Tab-separated table of C-alpha atoms in Angstrom:
chain	number	residue	atom	x	y	z
A	1	MET	CA	0.179	15.341	6.247
A	2	GLU	CA	0.896	11.581	5.687
A	3	LYS	CA	4.059	12.402	3.701
A	4	ARG	CA	5.147	14.767	6.682
A	5	LEU	CA	4.714	11.851	9.048
A	6	TYR	CA	6.995	9.676	7.141
A	7	GLU	CA	9.608	12.360	6.776
A	8	ALA	CA	9.374	12.477	10.616
A	9	SER	CA	9.689	8.714	10.654
A	10	LEU	CA	12.975	8.842	8.445
A	11	SER	CA	14.669	11.417	10.521
A	12	GLY	CA	13.568	9.996	13.916
A	13	SER	CA	12.252	13.474	14.901
A	14	VAL	CA	9.933	13.229	18.023
A	15	SER	CA	9.117	16.991	18.087
A	16	SER	CA	7.877	16.692	14.490
A	17	LEU	CA	5.691	13.673	15.353
A	18	THR	CA	4.371	15.719	18.495
A	19	GLU	CA	3.463	18.569	16.164
A	20	LEU	CA	1.611	16.202	13.932
A	21	LEU	CA	-0.179	14.703	16.901
A	22	GLU	CA	-1.291	18.263	17.928
A	23	GLU	CA	-2.656	18.794	14.483
A	24	ASP	CA	-4.214	15.438	14.124
A	25	GLN	CA	-4.568	13.079	17.009
A	26	LEU	CA	-5.807	10.190	14.778
A	27	ILE	CA	-2.889	10.419	12.248
A	28	LEU	CA	-1.480	7.150	13.573
A	29	ASP	CA	-4.845	5.327	13.126
A	30	GLY	CA	-4.696	5.906	9.361
A	31	VAL	CA	-1.458	4.151	8.825
A	32	VAL	CA	-2.760	0.930	10.499
A	33	THR	CA	-4.947	0.067	7.545
A	34	GLY	CA	-2.222	0.267	4.893
A	35	GLY	CA	0.462	2.734	5.499
A	36	PHE	CA	2.494	4.697	2.951
A	37	TYR	CA	4.367	2.168	0.619
A	38	GLY	CA	3.020	-0.553	2.730
A	39	THR	CA	4.972	0.317	5.820
A	40	THR	CA	4.312	2.072	9.113
A	41	PRO	CA	6.158	4.755	10.722
A	42	LEU	CA	7.270	2.039	13.269
A	43	HIS	CA	8.711	-0.003	10.477
A	44	ILE	CA	10.896	2.900	9.256
A	45	ALA	CA	12.035	3.687	12.939
A	46	ALA	CA	12.955	0.051	13.476
A	47	MET	CA	14.920	0.088	10.208
A	48	ARG	CA	16.759	3.496	11.227
A	49	SER	CA	17.115	2.450	14.943
A	50	HIS	CA	15.228	5.664	16.086
A	51	VAL	CA	14.445	4.167	19.622
A	52	ASP	CA	12.995	7.421	21.051
A	53	PHE	CA	10.728	7.851	18.093
A	54	ALA	CA	9.466	4.250	18.308
A	55	ILE	CA	8.926	4.602	22.124
A	56	LYS	CA	6.759	7.576	21.380
A	57	VAL	CA	4.770	5.847	18.622
A	58	LEU	CA	4.100	2.779	20.580
A	59	SER	CA	3.049	4.686	23.717
A	60	ILE	CA	0.099	6.118	21.485
A	61	LYS	CA	-0.556	3.110	19.084
A	62	PRO	CA	1.052	-0.118	20.638
A	63	GLU	CA	-0.627	-2.278	18.139
A	64	LEU	CA	1.815	-1.118	15.336
A	65	ALA	CA	4.265	-3.469	16.835
A	66	SER	CA	2.354	-6.379	15.274
A	67	GLU	CA	1.720	-4.761	11.717
A	68	ILE	CA	3.353	-6.275	8.808
A	69	ASP	CA	4.390	-4.476	5.660
A	70	SER	CA	4.155	-5.517	2.034
A	71	GLN	CA	6.878	-8.116	2.478
A	72	GLY	CA	5.391	-9.472	5.418
A	73	PHE	CA	8.020	-8.014	7.886
A	74	SER	CA	7.152	-6.842	11.280
A	75	PRO	CA	9.000	-4.019	12.791
A	76	LEU	CA	10.741	-6.652	14.817
A	77	HIS	CA	12.024	-8.405	11.780
A	78	LEU	CA	13.719	-5.183	10.645
A	79	ALA	CA	15.077	-4.476	14.049
A	80	CYS	CA	16.614	-7.821	14.416
A	81	SER	CA	18.489	-7.470	11.186
A	82	ARG	CA	20.170	-4.227	12.731
A	83	LYS	CA	22.532	-3.950	15.724
A	84	ASN	CA	20.286	-2.088	18.160
A	85	VAL	CA	19.523	-4.123	21.004
A	86	ARG	CA	17.516	-1.471	22.647
A	87	MET	CA	15.159	-1.282	19.747
A	88	VAL	CA	14.411	-4.957	19.935
A	89	GLU	CA	13.631	-4.822	23.745
A	90	VAL	CA	11.292	-1.894	23.216
A	91	LEU	CA	9.367	-3.867	20.486
A	92	LEU	CA	9.076	-6.976	22.610
A	93	ASP	CA	7.962	-5.005	25.524
A	94	ALA	CA	5.086	-3.619	23.458
A	95	ASP	CA	4.198	-7.264	22.036
A	96	PRO	CA	6.055	-10.356	23.070
A	97	TYR	CA	4.313	-12.437	20.769
A	98	VAL	CA	5.524	-10.648	17.563
A	99	CYS	CA	8.737	-12.744	17.939
A	100	LYS	CA	6.638	-15.691	16.383
A	101	VAL	CA	5.303	-13.679	13.312
A	102	LEU	CA	6.340	-15.292	9.859
A	103	ASP	CA	7.333	-13.223	6.999
A	104	GLN	CA	6.520	-14.050	3.306
A	105	GLN	CA	9.562	-16.380	3.365
A	106	GLY	CA	8.507	-18.180	6.440
A	107	MET	CA	11.033	-16.513	8.730
A	108	ILE	CA	10.632	-15.320	12.106
A	109	PRO	CA	12.724	-12.410	13.581
A	110	LEU	CA	15.177	-14.821	15.212
A	111	HIS	CA	15.926	-16.178	11.631
A	112	LEU	CA	17.000	-12.803	10.464
A	113	ALA	CA	19.081	-12.325	13.636
A	114	ALA	CA	20.794	-15.547	13.051
A	115	MET	CA	21.455	-14.749	9.386
A	116	ARG	CA	23.008	-11.462	10.285
A	117	GLY	CA	25.058	-12.778	13.222
A	118	ARG	CA	23.186	-10.705	15.864
A	119	VAL	CA	24.211	-12.829	18.927
A	120	GLU	CA	23.116	-10.320	21.628
A	121	ILE	CA	19.686	-9.962	19.817
A	122	MET	CA	19.209	-13.593	19.734
A	123	THR	CA	19.782	-13.745	23.443
A	124	VAL	CA	17.124	-10.982	24.037
A	125	LEU	CA	14.777	-13.047	21.938
A	126	PHE	CA	15.452	-16.273	24.004
A	127	GLN	CA	14.815	-14.353	27.139
A	128	ALA	CA	11.427	-13.170	25.644
A	129	GLY	CA	10.224	-16.639	25.198
A	130	VAL	CA	10.966	-17.558	21.665
A	131	SER	CA	12.219	-20.950	22.574
A	132	ASP	CA	9.263	-22.731	20.847
A	133	ALA	CA	9.571	-20.870	17.658
A	134	ILE	CA	13.072	-22.032	17.267
A	135	HIS	CA	11.793	-25.218	15.819
A	136	VAL	CA	10.080	-23.304	12.861
A	137	LEU	CA	11.099	-24.974	9.641
A	138	LEU	CA	11.932	-23.077	6.449
A	139	ASP	CA	11.503	-24.149	2.846
A	140	ARG	CA	12.772	-27.636	2.084
A	141	ARG	CA	12.624	-28.283	5.873
A	142	GLU	CA	15.684	-26.295	6.498
A	143	THR	CA	16.215	-25.535	10.267
A	144	ILE	CA	17.665	-22.398	11.510
A	145	LEU	CA	20.913	-24.225	12.159
A	146	HIS	CA	21.070	-24.617	8.242
A	147	LEU	CA	20.580	-21.018	7.908
A	148	CYS	CA	23.428	-20.266	10.239
A	149	VAL	CA	25.847	-22.660	8.103
A	150	LYS	CA	24.549	-21.087	4.805
A	151	HIS	CA	25.561	-17.700	5.953
A	152	ASN	CA	28.622	-18.800	7.797
A	153	ARG	CA	27.542	-17.669	11.110
A	154	LEU	CA	29.432	-19.680	13.741
A	155	GLU	CA	28.837	-17.780	16.853
A	156	PRO	CA	24.925	-17.815	16.357
A	157	LEU	CA	25.259	-21.597	15.591
A	158	LYS	CA	27.056	-22.117	18.860
A	159	LEU	CA	24.336	-20.148	20.862
A	160	LEU	CA	21.533	-22.125	19.044
A	161	VAL	CA	23.202	-25.582	19.763
A	162	ASP	CA	23.799	-24.559	23.398
A	163	HIS	CA	20.043	-23.396	23.649
A	164	LEU	CA	18.673	-26.541	21.939
A	165	MET	CA	20.774	-28.810	24.446
A	166	SER	CA	19.084	-27.012	27.376
A	167	LEU	CA	15.585	-27.611	26.081
A	168	SER	CA	13.599	-30.508	27.525
A	169	ASN	CA	11.566	-31.450	24.477
A	170	ILE	CA	14.593	-31.821	22.245
A	171	ASP	CA	13.772	-35.498	21.551
A	172	ASP	CA	10.069	-34.684	20.283
A	173	GLU	CA	9.437	-35.421	16.698
A	174	GLU	CA	8.706	-31.745	15.781
A	175	SER	CA	11.658	-30.511	17.618
A	176	ILE	CA	14.957	-29.865	15.587
A	177	SER	CA	18.343	-30.866	16.507
A	178	VAL	CA	21.927	-30.777	15.153
A	179	ARG	CA	21.224	-33.895	13.351
A	180	SER	CA	18.197	-32.556	11.507
A	181	ALA	CA	18.190	-32.853	7.808
A	182	ASP	CA	16.360	-31.008	5.037
A	183	ASP	CA	14.473	-32.514	2.168
A	184	ASP	CA	17.629	-33.652	0.337
A	185	GLY	CA	18.784	-35.482	3.535
A	186	ASN	CA	21.659	-32.888	4.075
A	187	THR	CA	22.545	-32.160	7.741
A	188	ILE	CA	24.579	-29.021	8.612
A	189	MET	CA	27.768	-31.002	8.218
A	190	HIS	CA	26.893	-31.645	4.745
A	191	LEU	CA	26.438	-27.895	4.072
A	192	ALA	CA	29.563	-26.795	5.997
A	193	VAL	CA	31.708	-29.351	4.149
A	194	ALA	CA	30.141	-28.301	0.640
A	195	ARG	CA	31.076	-24.537	1.637
A	196	ARG	CA	34.553	-25.509	2.973
A	197	GLN	CA	33.732	-23.897	6.157
A	198	LEU	CA	36.659	-25.185	8.470
A	199	LYS	CA	36.027	-23.542	11.675
A	200	MET	CA	32.327	-24.602	11.494
A	201	ILE	CA	33.422	-28.192	10.620
A	202	ARG	CA	35.977	-28.350	13.674
A	203	TYR	CA	33.072	-27.155	16.015
A	204	LEU	CA	30.591	-29.592	14.807
A	205	ILE	CA	33.255	-32.477	15.116
A	206	GLU	CA	33.890	-31.498	18.557
A	207	SER	CA	30.291	-31.324	19.541
A	208	ASN	CA	28.397	-34.252	21.047
A	209	SER	CA	26.835	-35.267	17.711
A	210	GLY	CA	30.152	-34.957	15.858
A	211	VAL	CA	30.412	-38.783	15.295
A	212	GLU	CA	26.789	-38.970	13.877
A	213	LEU	CA	27.188	-35.850	11.743
A	214	VAL	CA	30.397	-37.206	10.000
A	215	ASN	CA	28.679	-40.781	9.196
A	216	ALA	CA	25.306	-39.274	8.273
A	217	SER	CA	24.335	-39.778	4.509
A	218	ASN	CA	22.027	-37.597	2.581
A	219	LYS	CA	19.390	-39.112	0.115
A	220	LYS	CA	22.003	-39.449	-2.510
A	221	GLY	CA	23.962	-41.864	0.002
A	222	LEU	CA	26.692	-39.169	0.356
A	223	THR	CA	28.315	-38.562	3.597
A	224	ALA	CA	30.168	-35.239	4.283
A	225	LEU	CA	33.420	-36.912	3.005
A	226	GLY	CA	31.657	-38.127	-0.080
A	227	ILE	CA	30.555	-34.488	-0.886
A	228	LEU	CA	34.184	-33.366	-0.418
A	229	GLU	CA	35.616	-36.163	-2.717
A	230	GLN	CA	33.107	-35.059	-5.651
A	231	SER	CA	34.976	-31.648	-5.796
A	232	ILE	CA	37.071	-31.651	-8.965
A	233	ALA	CA	39.425	-28.656	-7.826
A	234	ARG	CA	40.950	-29.727	-4.574
A	235	ASP	CA	43.224	-27.425	-2.559
A	236	LEU	CA	44.947	-27.401	0.827
A	237	LYS	CA	41.794	-26.631	2.552
A	238	ASP	CA	40.101	-29.582	1.089
A	239	MET	CA	42.889	-31.620	2.345
A	240	GLU	CA	42.704	-30.309	5.860
A	241	ILE	CA	38.909	-30.950	6.000
A	242	SER	CA	39.323	-34.601	4.529
A	243	ASP	CA	42.053	-34.997	7.302
A	244	LEU	CA	39.548	-33.847	9.967
A	245	LEU	CA	36.832	-36.298	8.747
A	246	LEU	CA	39.157	-39.196	8.322
A	247	ARG	CA	40.538	-38.912	11.749
A	248	THR	CA	37.074	-38.736	13.261
A	249	GLN	CA	36.156	-41.978	11.516
A	250	SER	CA	39.521	-43.218	12.804
A	251	HIS	CA	38.663	-42.451	16.353
A	252	ILE	CA	35.330	-44.309	15.884
A	253	GLY	CA	37.068	-47.268	14.658
A	254	THR	CA	39.533	-47.611	17.664
A	255	ASN	CA	36.408	-47.676	19.982
A	256	ILE	CA	34.668	-50.678	18.443
A	257	GLY	CA	35.546	-54.035	19.811
A	258	GLY	CA	39.340	-53.318	19.536
A	259	LEU	CA	39.113	-53.918	15.861
A	260	VAL	CA	41.373	-51.272	15.074
A	261	ASN	CA	44.609	-50.696	16.956
A	262	ASN	CA	45.316	-47.767	19.489
A	263	GLU	CA	47.597	-45.852	17.323
A	264	GLN	CA	44.896	-44.365	15.248
A	265	PRO	CA	45.878	-44.666	11.622
A	266	LEU	CA	45.249	-41.906	9.142
A	267	ALA	CA	42.053	-43.208	7.922
A	268	ALA	CA	39.587	-45.946	9.235
A	269	VAL	CA	35.927	-46.533	9.292
A	270	GLU	CA	33.531	-47.662	11.645
A	271	LEU	CA	33.113	-51.492	11.487
A	272	ASP	CA	29.843	-53.262	11.818
A	273	THR	CA	29.940	-56.808	13.267
A	274	ASN	CA	26.968	-57.795	11.226
A	275	GLN	CA	28.556	-57.142	7.780
A	276	THR	CA	29.604	-59.853	5.538
A	277	PRO	CA	33.410	-60.521	4.855
A	278	SER	CA	33.187	-59.106	1.400
A	279	LYS	CA	31.717	-55.811	2.727
A	280	THR	CA	34.473	-55.727	5.311
A	281	LEU	CA	36.921	-56.160	2.739
A	282	HIS	CA	35.513	-53.411	0.584
A	283	ARG	CA	35.640	-51.061	3.617
A	284	CYS	CA	39.276	-51.956	4.403
A	285	VAL	CA	40.318	-51.207	0.457
A	286	SER	CA	38.528	-47.730	1.067
A	287	ILE	CA	40.763	-47.237	4.131
A	288	GLY	CA	43.995	-47.867	2.228
A	289	ARG	CA	42.732	-45.668	-0.680
A	290	GLU	CA	42.325	-42.754	1.836
A	291	ASN	CA	45.634	-43.423	3.563
A	292	SER	CA	47.327	-43.324	0.100
A	293	LYS	CA	45.711	-39.936	-0.727
A	294	ILE	CA	47.083	-38.589	2.701
A	295	ARG	CA	50.450	-39.906	2.047
A	296	LYS	CA	50.578	-38.340	-1.320
A	297	TYR	CA	49.458	-35.121	0.095
A	298	GLU	CA	52.157	-35.142	2.652
A	299	ASP	CA	54.709	-35.901	0.069
A	300	TRP	CA	53.521	-33.088	-1.892
A	301	LEU	CA	53.745	-30.633	0.907
A	302	ASN	CA	57.327	-31.879	1.716
A	303	GLU	CA	58.177	-31.422	-2.019
A	304	LYS	CA	56.748	-27.878	-2.213
A	305	SER	CA	58.491	-26.902	1.113
A	306	ASN	CA	61.689	-27.983	-0.175
A	307	SER	CA	61.116	-26.003	-3.403
A	308	LEU	CA	60.221	-22.946	-1.582
A	309	LEU	CA	63.260	-23.288	0.711
A	310	VAL	CA	65.500	-23.368	-2.456
A	311	ALA	CA	64.055	-20.540	-4.146
A	312	ALA	CA	63.928	-18.423	-1.143
A	313	SER	CA	67.664	-19.108	-0.443
A	314	LEU	CA	68.523	-18.112	-4.095
A	315	LEU	CA	66.592	-14.978	-3.916
A	316	ALA	CA	68.279	-14.061	-0.557
A	317	ALA	CA	71.636	-14.788	-2.004
A	318	MET	CA	70.994	-12.616	-5.122
A	319	ALA	CA	69.702	-9.721	-2.857
A	320	PHE	CA	72.669	-10.080	-0.651
A	321	GLN	CA	75.173	-10.073	-3.612
A	322	ALA	CA	73.569	-7.107	-5.202
A	323	ALA	CA	74.044	-5.066	-2.066
A	324	MET	CA	77.609	-5.880	-1.590
A	325	ASN	CA	78.391	-5.316	-5.279
A	326	PRO	CA	75.979	-2.585	-6.283
A	327	PRO	CA	75.296	-1.793	-9.913
A	328	GLY	CA	77.845	0.369	-11.538
A	329	GLY	CA	80.496	-0.646	-9.099
A	330	VAL	CA	82.202	1.164	-6.290
A	331	TRP	CA	84.552	4.159	-6.236
A	332	GLN	CA	88.270	2.869	-6.030
A	333	GLU	CA	89.596	6.003	-4.347
A	334	ASP	CA	88.603	9.101	-2.653
A	335	GLY	CA	87.858	12.272	-4.584
A	336	LEU	CA	86.591	15.721	-4.619
A	337	SER	CA	84.883	16.158	-7.910
A	338	PRO	CA	82.277	14.783	-7.120
A	339	LEU	CA	82.856	14.343	-3.392
A	340	ARG	CA	83.363	10.575	-3.104
A	341	TYR	CA	84.905	8.015	-0.750
A	342	ALA	CA	86.491	4.666	-1.756
A	343	GLY	CA	84.054	1.703	-1.469
A	344	THR	CA	80.815	3.688	-1.831
A	345	ALA	CA	78.572	2.951	-4.783
A	346	ILE	CA	79.057	5.025	-7.951
A	347	MET	CA	75.262	4.773	-8.861
A	348	ALA	CA	74.515	6.655	-5.395
A	349	ASP	CA	76.437	9.644	-6.768
A	350	LYS	CA	75.533	9.544	-10.502
A	351	ASN	CA	71.840	8.545	-10.080
A	352	VAL	CA	70.445	9.222	-6.580
A	353	GLN	CA	66.725	8.575	-7.117
A	354	HIS	CA	67.477	5.185	-8.815
A	355	TYR	CA	69.819	4.246	-6.264
A	356	LYS	CA	67.340	4.843	-3.432
A	357	GLN	CA	64.702	2.798	-5.270
A	358	PHE	CA	67.249	-0.062	-5.849
A	359	LEU	CA	68.154	-0.083	-2.128
A	360	ILE	CA	64.291	-0.216	-1.094
A	361	PHE	CA	63.173	-2.959	-3.405
A	362	ASN	CA	66.558	-5.035	-2.963
A	363	THR	CA	66.249	-4.801	0.888
A	364	LEU	CA	62.563	-5.948	0.627
A	365	GLY	CA	63.370	-8.882	-1.600
A	366	PHE	CA	66.166	-9.966	0.919
A	367	VAL	CA	63.710	-9.328	3.875
A	368	PHE	CA	60.904	-11.420	2.411
A	369	SER	CA	63.250	-14.218	1.311
A	370	MET	CA	64.812	-14.707	4.590
A	371	ASN	CA	61.523	-14.539	6.111
A	372	THR	CA	60.632	-17.522	4.082
A	373	VAL	CA	63.733	-19.273	4.906
A	374	LEU	CA	63.265	-18.946	8.502
A	375	LEU	CA	59.774	-19.988	8.693
A	376	LEU	CA	60.612	-23.128	6.649
A	377	VAL	CA	63.595	-24.215	8.792
A	378	SER	CA	61.254	-23.625	12.125
A	379	GLU	CA	59.083	-26.583	10.981
A	380	LEU	CA	55.964	-24.358	10.249
A	381	PRO	CA	52.740	-26.682	10.133
A	382	LEU	CA	52.258	-26.411	6.498
A	383	LYS	CA	49.018	-28.552	6.696
A	384	LYS	CA	47.345	-25.522	7.781
A	385	HIS	CA	45.845	-23.645	4.950
A	386	PHE	CA	46.858	-20.119	6.248
A	387	PHE	CA	50.577	-20.964	6.777
A	388	PHE	CA	51.111	-22.316	3.412
A	389	ARG	CA	49.363	-19.372	1.755
A	390	TYR	CA	51.489	-16.979	3.878
A	391	LEU	CA	54.730	-18.608	2.569
A	392	ALA	CA	53.533	-18.423	-1.063
A	393	LEU	CA	52.462	-14.763	-0.475
A	394	SER	CA	55.999	-14.035	0.959
A	395	MET	CA	57.751	-15.642	-1.870
A	396	TRP	CA	55.563	-13.571	-4.340
A	397	ALA	CA	56.614	-10.480	-2.415
A	398	ALA	CA	60.413	-11.452	-2.551
A	399	ALA	CA	60.148	-12.193	-6.337
A	400	PHE	CA	58.132	-9.222	-7.234
A	401	SER	CA	60.567	-6.963	-5.210
A	402	MET	CA	63.694	-8.305	-6.998
A	403	ALA	CA	61.987	-7.909	-10.335
A	404	ILE	CA	61.254	-4.248	-9.444
A	405	SER	CA	64.861	-3.767	-8.436
A	406	TYR	CA	66.098	-5.109	-11.839
A	407	ILE	CA	63.920	-2.794	-13.759
A	408	VAL	CA	65.211	0.178	-11.590
A	409	VAL	CA	68.781	-0.795	-12.394
A	410	LEU	CA	68.033	-1.459	-16.145
A	411	VAL	CA	66.431	1.846	-16.458
A	412	SER	CA	69.217	3.640	-14.573
A	413	MET	CA	71.610	2.260	-17.026
A	414	LEU	CA	69.914	3.206	-20.364
A	415	PRO	CA	71.690	5.948	-22.419
A	416	SER	CA	70.093	9.415	-22.313
A	417	THR	CA	69.873	9.613	-26.062
A	418	HIS	CA	66.570	10.200	-27.908
A	419	THR	CA	66.650	6.551	-29.104
A	420	TYR	CA	65.840	5.385	-25.696
A	421	THR	CA	63.501	8.047	-24.390
A	422	LEU	CA	60.919	8.060	-27.187
A	423	LYS	CA	57.405	8.717	-25.780
A	424	ASN	CA	55.945	6.337	-28.271
A	425	PHE	CA	58.186	3.382	-27.522
A	426	PHE	CA	55.363	1.051	-26.741
A	427	TRP	CA	51.584	2.187	-27.365
A	428	GLY	CA	52.706	5.670	-26.371
A	429	PHE	CA	54.637	4.954	-23.370
A	430	SER	CA	58.451	5.635	-22.813
A	431	ILE	CA	60.649	2.654	-22.088
A	432	ARG	CA	60.661	3.220	-18.341
A	433	GLN	CA	56.765	3.246	-18.340
A	434	SER	CA	56.709	0.216	-20.502
A	435	LEU	CA	58.964	-1.672	-18.315
A	436	TYR	CA	56.988	-1.031	-15.178
A	437	TYR	CA	53.730	-1.676	-16.595
A	438	LEU	CA	54.876	-4.945	-18.257
A	439	MET	CA	56.208	-6.081	-14.851
A	440	ALA	CA	52.905	-5.054	-13.044
A	441	ILE	CA	50.803	-6.993	-15.541
A	442	LEU	CA	52.971	-10.199	-15.116
A	443	PHE	CA	52.616	-10.219	-11.343
A	444	PHE	CA	49.025	-9.154	-11.265
A	445	PHE	CA	47.567	-12.540	-12.315
A	446	PRO	CA	49.525	-14.769	-9.714
A	447	VAL	CA	48.622	-12.499	-6.839
A	448	CYS	CA	44.945	-12.394	-7.736
A	449	TYR	CA	44.963	-16.123	-8.100
A	450	LEU	CA	46.648	-16.533	-4.672
A	451	PHE	CA	44.070	-14.266	-2.843
A	452	VAL	CA	41.128	-15.966	-4.486
A	453	LYS	CA	42.384	-19.525	-3.616
A	454	SER	CA	43.477	-18.631	-0.052
A	455	GLU	CA	40.135	-17.505	1.408
A	456	ASP	CA	36.658	-18.222	0.795
A	457	TYR	CA	33.941	-15.584	0.219
A	458	PHE	CA	32.009	-15.134	3.313
A	459	ALA	CA	28.307	-15.146	4.082
A	460	GLU	CA	25.734	-14.525	1.298
A	461	LYS	CA	24.028	-11.197	1.413
A	462	PHE	CA	20.902	-10.847	3.633
A	463	SER	CA	18.152	-11.874	1.172
A	464	GLY	CA	15.342	-10.475	3.236
A	465	GLU	CA	16.457	-6.906	3.414
A	466	ASP	CA	15.671	-5.756	0.150
A	467	LEU	CA	13.588	-2.766	0.993
A	468	SER	CA	13.575	-1.017	-2.318
A	469	GLU	CA	10.210	0.523	-1.591
A	470	LEU	CA	11.675	2.443	1.348
A	471	ASN	CA	14.789	3.416	-0.606
A	472	LYS	CA	12.283	4.985	-3.193
A	473	LEU	CA	10.490	6.854	-0.289
A	474	GLU	CA	13.925	8.197	0.977
A	475	LYS	CA	14.771	9.534	-2.506
A	476	GLU	CA	11.526	11.210	-2.872
A	477	THR	CA	11.503	12.891	0.495
């Protein structure tokens, strides 16, 4: 009967539950003491978002709302990792205090909702009175804000910051804030910079604590900019983040005693009037070094944009010339055998399939090349990581299209003798297949590199959702 109960839980069948209750009215009392695989029917209903089933169970046994499974999860923990807001409301109505229950990793349901980006569920939890639990610290004294940054959840972070600002006890020693640091002294700005989360960094800089976060040092004495400079491989996103941090420091310098002019140079630092002349000189030297880095970066961008413009222009000219003078030439006069007109491509009559392929790829090469040229002459903001990668992708597409066009023409001009149509020309492939595969391989690696470098991988997977025991249950049933 217990197995039938859990089958009903998996399917969310209220009628099956009713039948079981008619057979044994105390069937739900047995699961409170342990449950099958360390769970209760309410846990499974919460995980499967079976709201009606959960309501039925809670109407009979409301204390199941506070039961925990073998991993320390309450039903609310599981519901908060899903998208069903109604399920969360039902569980909170049964027991509002369950929102403060800690699992084996020291997390409350609010932590799981933040990790999964469930903003609506977080709002419901705040309305239920979870405000005090927001200050619960995780291992290594990490706050829920650190958790949002680690999992790249910007919207939950905004909600939490706004909520913290509305609390009256924000200055208490036990309260967390945007400036809170973990055991290593890392603030959320340190984590955001280490993970190259550009949108997160922009938001933190624009917040009321942006200045303090930029200048905060961890226990190794590193600021957010210091962590960025430790990176060996620097790309455009690193440069943009560095520019943001330096401009924030520059803004600080312009507001201190008029020591820095109003033009806001590329890089400046906050000057302390109590510093010795030698320390001040050292800080000024650091400013010069940072300005030099940015100037080199801008020179590099200009050089690359000029190179792209030249390459795109050449590809466009090649495509245009190939269209005006198609391979194989054009008919010089009209004729009936085959039917032809003067000025039309000979290849279009002799090899229709290859001519269609040639037109398609040659046109694509021309379009992508002209697209790159037009974007470059329109003064696109190349400092933006996205735009520069888009230009590189456009150039790759143009080059690839022209290469395929070349192969199509080359194959169409091969003699039809057996010497050129051997099936085992190259590892069992014909000449045509060999050329296509070789070109695909040559262009595979650049495009993989382009995509890997252009975007960061997103949030880490939900570590607390490893419900292997429940998976075993589903397989068995």
